[in-house]
Coordinates of C-alpha atoms and ligand atoms in Angstrom, one line a residue:
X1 CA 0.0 0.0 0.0
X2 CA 1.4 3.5 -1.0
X3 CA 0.4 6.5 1.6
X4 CA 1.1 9.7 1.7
X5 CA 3.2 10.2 4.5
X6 CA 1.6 12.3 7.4
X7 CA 1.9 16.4 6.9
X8 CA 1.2 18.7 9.6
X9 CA -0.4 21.8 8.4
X10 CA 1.1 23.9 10.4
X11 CA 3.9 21.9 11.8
X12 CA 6.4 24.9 13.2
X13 CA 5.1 27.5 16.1
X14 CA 4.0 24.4 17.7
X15 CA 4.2 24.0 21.9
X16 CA 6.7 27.0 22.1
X17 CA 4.4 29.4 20.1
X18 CA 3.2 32.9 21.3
X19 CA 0.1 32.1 22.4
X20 CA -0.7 31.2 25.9
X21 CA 0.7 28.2 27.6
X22 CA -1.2 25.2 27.0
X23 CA -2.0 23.0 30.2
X24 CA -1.3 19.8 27.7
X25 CA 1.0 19.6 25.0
X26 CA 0.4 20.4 21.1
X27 CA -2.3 17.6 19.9
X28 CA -2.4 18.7 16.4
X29 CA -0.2 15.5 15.5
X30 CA -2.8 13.4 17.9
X31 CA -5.4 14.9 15.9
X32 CA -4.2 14.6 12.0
X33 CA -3.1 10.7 13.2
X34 CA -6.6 9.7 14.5
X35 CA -8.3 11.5 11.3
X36 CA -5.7 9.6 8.9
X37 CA -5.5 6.2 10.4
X38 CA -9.0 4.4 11.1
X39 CA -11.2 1.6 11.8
X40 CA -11.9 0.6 8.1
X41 CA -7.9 1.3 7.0
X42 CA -7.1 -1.1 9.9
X43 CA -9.6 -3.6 8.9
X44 CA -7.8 -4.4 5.6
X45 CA -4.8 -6.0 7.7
X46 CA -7.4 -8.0 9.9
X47 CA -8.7 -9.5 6.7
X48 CA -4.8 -10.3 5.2
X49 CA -4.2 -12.0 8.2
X50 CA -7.6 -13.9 8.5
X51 CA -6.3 -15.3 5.2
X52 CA -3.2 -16.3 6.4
X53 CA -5.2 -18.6 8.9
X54 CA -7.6 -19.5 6.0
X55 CA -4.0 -21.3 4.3
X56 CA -2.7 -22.5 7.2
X57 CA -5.1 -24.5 9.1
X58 CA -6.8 -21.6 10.9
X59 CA -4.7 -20.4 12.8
X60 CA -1.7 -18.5 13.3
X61 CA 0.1 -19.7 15.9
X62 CA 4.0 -19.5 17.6
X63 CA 5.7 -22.0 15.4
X64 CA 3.5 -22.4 12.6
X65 CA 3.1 -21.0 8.9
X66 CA 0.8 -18.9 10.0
X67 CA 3.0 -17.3 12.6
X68 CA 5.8 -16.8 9.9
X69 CA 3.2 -15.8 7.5
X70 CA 1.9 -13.0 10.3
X71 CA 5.2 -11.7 10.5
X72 CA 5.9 -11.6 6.9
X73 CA 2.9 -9.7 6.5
X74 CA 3.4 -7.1 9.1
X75 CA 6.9 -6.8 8.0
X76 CA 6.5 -6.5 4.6
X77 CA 3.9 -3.8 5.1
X78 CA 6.1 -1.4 7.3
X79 CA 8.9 -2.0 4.5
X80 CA 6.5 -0.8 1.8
X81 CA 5.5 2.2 4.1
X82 CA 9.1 2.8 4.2
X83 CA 10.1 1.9 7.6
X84 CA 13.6 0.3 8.6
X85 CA 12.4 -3.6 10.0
X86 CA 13.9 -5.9 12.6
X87 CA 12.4 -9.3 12.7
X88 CA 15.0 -10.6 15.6
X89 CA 14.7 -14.2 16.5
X90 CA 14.4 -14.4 20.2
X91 CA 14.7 -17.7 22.4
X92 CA 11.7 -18.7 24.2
X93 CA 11.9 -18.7 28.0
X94 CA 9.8 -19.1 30.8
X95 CA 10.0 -16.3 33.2
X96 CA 8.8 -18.5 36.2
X97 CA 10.4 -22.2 35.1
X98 CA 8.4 -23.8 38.2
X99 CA 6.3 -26.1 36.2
X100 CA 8.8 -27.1 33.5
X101 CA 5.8 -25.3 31.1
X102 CA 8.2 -23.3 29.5
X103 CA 8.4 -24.2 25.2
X104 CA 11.8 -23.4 24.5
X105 CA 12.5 -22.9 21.0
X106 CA 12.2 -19.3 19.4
X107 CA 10.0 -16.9 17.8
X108 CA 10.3 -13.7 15.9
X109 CA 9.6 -10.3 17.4
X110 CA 8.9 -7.2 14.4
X111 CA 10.3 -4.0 15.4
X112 CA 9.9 -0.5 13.5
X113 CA 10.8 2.9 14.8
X114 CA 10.7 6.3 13.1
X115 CA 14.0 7.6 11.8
X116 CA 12.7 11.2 13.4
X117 CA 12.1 11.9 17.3
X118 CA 14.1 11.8 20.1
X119 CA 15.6 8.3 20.4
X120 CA 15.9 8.9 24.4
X121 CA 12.2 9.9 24.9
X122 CA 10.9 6.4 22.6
X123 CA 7.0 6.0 22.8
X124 CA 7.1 2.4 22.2
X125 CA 3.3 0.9 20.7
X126 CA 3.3 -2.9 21.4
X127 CA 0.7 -5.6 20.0
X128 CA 1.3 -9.8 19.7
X129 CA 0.9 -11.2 16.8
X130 CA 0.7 -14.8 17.6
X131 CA -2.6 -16.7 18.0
X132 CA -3.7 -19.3 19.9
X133 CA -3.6 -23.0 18.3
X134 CA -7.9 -22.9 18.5
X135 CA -8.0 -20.1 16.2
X136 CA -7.1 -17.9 13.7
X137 CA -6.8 -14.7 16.3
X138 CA -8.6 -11.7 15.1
X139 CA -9.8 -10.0 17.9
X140 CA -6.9 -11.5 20.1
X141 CA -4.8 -9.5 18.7
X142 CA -5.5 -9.2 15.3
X143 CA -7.4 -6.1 16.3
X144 CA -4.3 -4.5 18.0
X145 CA -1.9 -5.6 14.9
X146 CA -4.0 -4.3 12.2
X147 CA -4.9 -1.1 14.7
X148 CA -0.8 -0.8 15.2
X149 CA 0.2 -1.5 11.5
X150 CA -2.5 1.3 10.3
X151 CA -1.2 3.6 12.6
X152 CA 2.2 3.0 11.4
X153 CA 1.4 3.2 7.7
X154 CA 0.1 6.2 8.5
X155 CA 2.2 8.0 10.5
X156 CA 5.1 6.9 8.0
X157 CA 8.8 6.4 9.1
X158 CA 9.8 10.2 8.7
X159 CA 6.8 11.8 10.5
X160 CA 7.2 15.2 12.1
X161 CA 7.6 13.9 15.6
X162 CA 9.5 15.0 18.8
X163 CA 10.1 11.6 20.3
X164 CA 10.7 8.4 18.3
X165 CA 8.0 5.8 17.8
X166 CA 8.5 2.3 17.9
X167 CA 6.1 -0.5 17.0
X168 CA 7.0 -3.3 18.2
X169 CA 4.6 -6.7 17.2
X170 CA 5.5 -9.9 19.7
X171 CA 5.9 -13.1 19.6
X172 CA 4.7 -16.1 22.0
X173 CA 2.1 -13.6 23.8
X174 CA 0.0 -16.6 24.1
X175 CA 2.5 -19.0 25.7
X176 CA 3.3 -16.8 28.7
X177 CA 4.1 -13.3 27.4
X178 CA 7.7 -14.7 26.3
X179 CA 8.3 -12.5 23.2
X180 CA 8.4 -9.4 25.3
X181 CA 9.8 -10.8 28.1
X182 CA 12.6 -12.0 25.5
X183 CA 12.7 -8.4 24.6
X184 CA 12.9 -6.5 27.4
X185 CA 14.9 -8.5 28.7
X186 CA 17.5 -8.1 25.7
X187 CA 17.3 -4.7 26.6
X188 CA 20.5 -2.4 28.3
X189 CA 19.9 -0.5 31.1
X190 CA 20.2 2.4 28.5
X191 CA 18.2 0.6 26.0
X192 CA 15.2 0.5 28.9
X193 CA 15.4 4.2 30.1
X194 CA 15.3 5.0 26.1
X195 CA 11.5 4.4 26.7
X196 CA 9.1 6.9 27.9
X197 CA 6.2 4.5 28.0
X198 CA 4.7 1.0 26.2
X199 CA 0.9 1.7 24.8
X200 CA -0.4 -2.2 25.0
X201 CA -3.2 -2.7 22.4
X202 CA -4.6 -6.1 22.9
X203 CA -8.0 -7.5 22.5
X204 CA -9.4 -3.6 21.1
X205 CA -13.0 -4.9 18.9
X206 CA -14.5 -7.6 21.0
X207 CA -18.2 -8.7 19.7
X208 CA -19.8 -7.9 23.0
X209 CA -17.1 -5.5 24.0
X210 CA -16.6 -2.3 26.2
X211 CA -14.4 -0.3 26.3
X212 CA -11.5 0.1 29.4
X213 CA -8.5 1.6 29.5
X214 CA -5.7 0.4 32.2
X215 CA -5.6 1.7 35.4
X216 CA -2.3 3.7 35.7
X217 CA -3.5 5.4 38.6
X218 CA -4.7 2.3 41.1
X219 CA -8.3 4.3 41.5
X220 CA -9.8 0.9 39.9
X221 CA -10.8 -1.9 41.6
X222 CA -9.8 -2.6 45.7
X223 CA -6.8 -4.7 44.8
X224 CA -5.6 -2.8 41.9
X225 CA -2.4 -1.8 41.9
X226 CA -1.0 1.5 40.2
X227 CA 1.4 1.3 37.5
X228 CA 5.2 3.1 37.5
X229 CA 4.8 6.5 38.0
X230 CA 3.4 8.2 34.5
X231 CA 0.9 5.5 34.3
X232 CA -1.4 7.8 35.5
X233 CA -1.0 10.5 32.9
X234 CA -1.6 7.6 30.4
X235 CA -4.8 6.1 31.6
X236 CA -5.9 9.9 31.6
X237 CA -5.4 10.9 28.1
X238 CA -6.7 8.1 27.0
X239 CA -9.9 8.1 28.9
X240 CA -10.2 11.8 28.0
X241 CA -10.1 10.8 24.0
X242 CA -12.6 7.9 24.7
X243 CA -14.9 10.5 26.7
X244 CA -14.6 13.3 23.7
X245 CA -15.6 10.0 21.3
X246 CA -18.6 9.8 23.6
X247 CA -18.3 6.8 25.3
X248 CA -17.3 6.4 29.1
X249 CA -14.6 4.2 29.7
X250 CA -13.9 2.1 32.8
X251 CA -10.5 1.5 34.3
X252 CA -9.3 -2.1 34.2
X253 CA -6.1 -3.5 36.5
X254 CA -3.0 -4.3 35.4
X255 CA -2.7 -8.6 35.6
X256 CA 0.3 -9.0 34.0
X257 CA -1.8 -11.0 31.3
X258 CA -0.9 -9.2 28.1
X259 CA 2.5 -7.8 26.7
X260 CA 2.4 -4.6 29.2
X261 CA 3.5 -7.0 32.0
X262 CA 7.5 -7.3 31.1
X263 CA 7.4 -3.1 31.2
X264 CA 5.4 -2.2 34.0
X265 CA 7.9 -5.2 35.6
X266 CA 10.6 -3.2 34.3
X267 CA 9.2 0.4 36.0
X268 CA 8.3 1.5 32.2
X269 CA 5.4 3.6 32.4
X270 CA 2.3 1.8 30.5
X271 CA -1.4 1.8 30.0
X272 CA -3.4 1.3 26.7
X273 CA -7.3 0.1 25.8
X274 CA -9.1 -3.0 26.1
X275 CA -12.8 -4.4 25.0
X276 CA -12.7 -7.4 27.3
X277 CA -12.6 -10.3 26.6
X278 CA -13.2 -14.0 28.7
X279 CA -14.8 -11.9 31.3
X280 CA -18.7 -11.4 31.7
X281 CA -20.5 -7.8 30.8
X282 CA -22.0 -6.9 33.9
X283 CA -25.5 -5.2 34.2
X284 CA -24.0 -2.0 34.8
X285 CA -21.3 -2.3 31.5
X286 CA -24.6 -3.5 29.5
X287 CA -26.3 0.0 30.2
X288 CA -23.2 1.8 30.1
X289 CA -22.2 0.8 26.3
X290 CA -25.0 -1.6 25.2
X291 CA -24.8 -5.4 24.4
X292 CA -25.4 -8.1 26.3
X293 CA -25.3 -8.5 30.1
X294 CA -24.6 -12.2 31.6
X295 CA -22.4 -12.7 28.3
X296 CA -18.6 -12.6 27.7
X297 CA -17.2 -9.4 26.0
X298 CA -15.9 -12.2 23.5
X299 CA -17.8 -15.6 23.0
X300 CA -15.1 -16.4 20.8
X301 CA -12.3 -15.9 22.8
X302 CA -9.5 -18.4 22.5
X303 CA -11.7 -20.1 20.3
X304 CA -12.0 -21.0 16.3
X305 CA -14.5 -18.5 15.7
X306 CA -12.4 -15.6 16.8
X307 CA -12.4 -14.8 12.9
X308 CA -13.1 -11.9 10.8
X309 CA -17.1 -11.6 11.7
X310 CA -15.8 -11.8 15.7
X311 CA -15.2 -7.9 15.3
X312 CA -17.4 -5.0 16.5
X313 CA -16.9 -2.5 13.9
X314 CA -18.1 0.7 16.1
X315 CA -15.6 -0.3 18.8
X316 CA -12.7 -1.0 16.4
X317 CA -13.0 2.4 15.1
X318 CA -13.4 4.2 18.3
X319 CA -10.7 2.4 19.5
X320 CA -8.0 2.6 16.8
X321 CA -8.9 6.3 16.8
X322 CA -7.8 6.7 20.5
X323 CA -5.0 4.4 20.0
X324 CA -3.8 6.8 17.0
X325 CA -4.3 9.7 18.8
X326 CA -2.3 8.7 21.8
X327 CA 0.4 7.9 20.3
X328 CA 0.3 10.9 18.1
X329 CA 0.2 12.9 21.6
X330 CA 2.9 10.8 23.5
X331 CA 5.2 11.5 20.5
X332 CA 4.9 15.3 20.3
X333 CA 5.1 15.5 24.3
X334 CA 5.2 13.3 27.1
X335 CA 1.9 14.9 28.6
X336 CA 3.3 14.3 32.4
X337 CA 4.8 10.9 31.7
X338 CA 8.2 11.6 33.5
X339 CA 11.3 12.7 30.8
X340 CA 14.3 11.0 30.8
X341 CA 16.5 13.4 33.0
X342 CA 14.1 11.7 35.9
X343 CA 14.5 8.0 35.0
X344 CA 17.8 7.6 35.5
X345 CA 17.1 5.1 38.5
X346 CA 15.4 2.8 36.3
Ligands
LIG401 ZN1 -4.1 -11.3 23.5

């Protein structure tokens, strides 16, 4: 696909203009990002990788043609959008080893980063791009790959931005988050305090979905735990974007059960959005956003008919429009996620 890389109408005056000080930072970059990269541009990569299930026995999973298939897909698309790819193999480890559970072997991870931005200040966007074996994976996490890969396309490699972007797509989500274990872990010290904050999209268009956003501020839930500090100012401009869309989001705890869990591990700010997914739509969530109480956000989950017709198309757009416009913020200014001059202890 050839796209016109992003342009800023008015890219200079910017933050440091002469008007007066705004309380947040410049979110005209937020705002052309959401308007360029949406719902129906993302759901031409959900399709493509539908059909790489399609020809290899429905699914895509770690280890498989389809995996390899996923990766040359995602990879072949940031190359054509002009992007600089990585697809490093990592080896597969278990990060508790109690129950001998761990695969071994490897998987690919497929890493992109603008060539513009600050490479100290990264705003790093990260989705998995494995399947289960049951299923060919659409709205776990095709949804967040096809939302992530849009927004990249979109955004372009040589974007007008004041701290880098990097998307990273993991491998092995399913089998115990080991792809970004495997990566941060690869990490320097340096390498980690290169990152501002990870945006986790994972599980975004669920059928019977809602629509939460991570609790980076602990206010959610009696046992839910904040995130490292700048969480907070995450969860927040996110919720904002979802309120302005006009729907009312609800915080949901970090579990350490999607790719997040390696950074927050690692004191890396994170937060992101989330339609649900196993759990059961309360009363309160079915009058809040519609659908169906007493029913799982996704019937489908983990199942064979997580396929192409297991997507909410209203969510999906709503939420690769907040997805796109946080990472469009986070790249022009941190919005109160802490510089690098104060995460030096990391
Ligand atoms: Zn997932």
């Amino acid at each position: 696909m050839l796209v016109a890389p992003l342009v800023l109408g008015a890219c200079s005056g910017g933050a440091g203009g002469s008007g007066a000080a705004a309380p947040q930072g410049d979110r005209r970059m937020a705002e052309a990002l959401a308007t360029s990269a949406t719902g129906s541009g993302a759901f031409v990569h959900l399709r493509a990788l539908q059909d790489v299930a399609d020809r290899n026995g429905g699914n895509r999973a770690r280890g498989t043609g389809g995996y390899e298939q996923s990766v040359d897909y995602v990879a072949d698309t940031l190359r054509r959008a002009g992007f600089d790819v990585q697809t490093p193999t990592v080896a597969l480890q278990s990060d508790d080893g109690d129950d001998g559970s761990a695969p071994g072997g490897t998987t690919r991870n497929v890493i992109a980063q603008t060539r513009t931005g600050r490479t100290d200040e990264v705003v790093l966007g990260g989705v998995h791009l494995d399947s289960v074996p049951e299923g060919p994976g659409i709205d776990d996490d095709g949804s967040g790959v096809a939302a992530q890969l849009e927004i990249a396309v979109r955004l372009g490699a040589d974007a007008p931005v004041t701290n880098a972007v990097r998307f990273v797509f993991f491998g092995a989500e399913e089998e115990g988050l080991l792809g970004s274990q495997a990566y941060v872990d690869g990490l320097s010290p340096d390498g980690r305090r290169d990152i501002a904050l990870m945006l986790n999209s994972d599980v975004i268009a669920a059928p019977n979905g809602g629509y939460f956003v991570y609790d980076g501020d602990g206010s959610d839930g009696s046992n839910s735990a904040d995130g490292p500090p700048g969480s907070a100012a995450i969860e927040r401009l996110l919720s904002d974007r979802l309120v302005s869309r006009g729907v009312p989001p609800r915080g949901t705890p970090f579990v350490d059960d999607s790719d997040y869990g390696p950074f927050v591990d690692a004191d890396i700010p994170a937060g992101g959005v989330f339609s649900g997914d196993s759990g059961t739509k309360s009363a309160e969530q079915a009058r809040l956003w519609g659908g169906r109480a007493g029913v799982p956000f996704d019937p489908c989950y983990h199942q064979a008919c997580d396929d192409i017709d297991n997507i909410d198309r209203p969510i999906f757009d709503r939420m690769v429009n907040t997805i796109a416009y946080g990472i469009g913020a986070f790249a022009v200014d941190l919005n109160g996620v802490p510089p690098r001059s104060e995460r030096a202890a990391r």
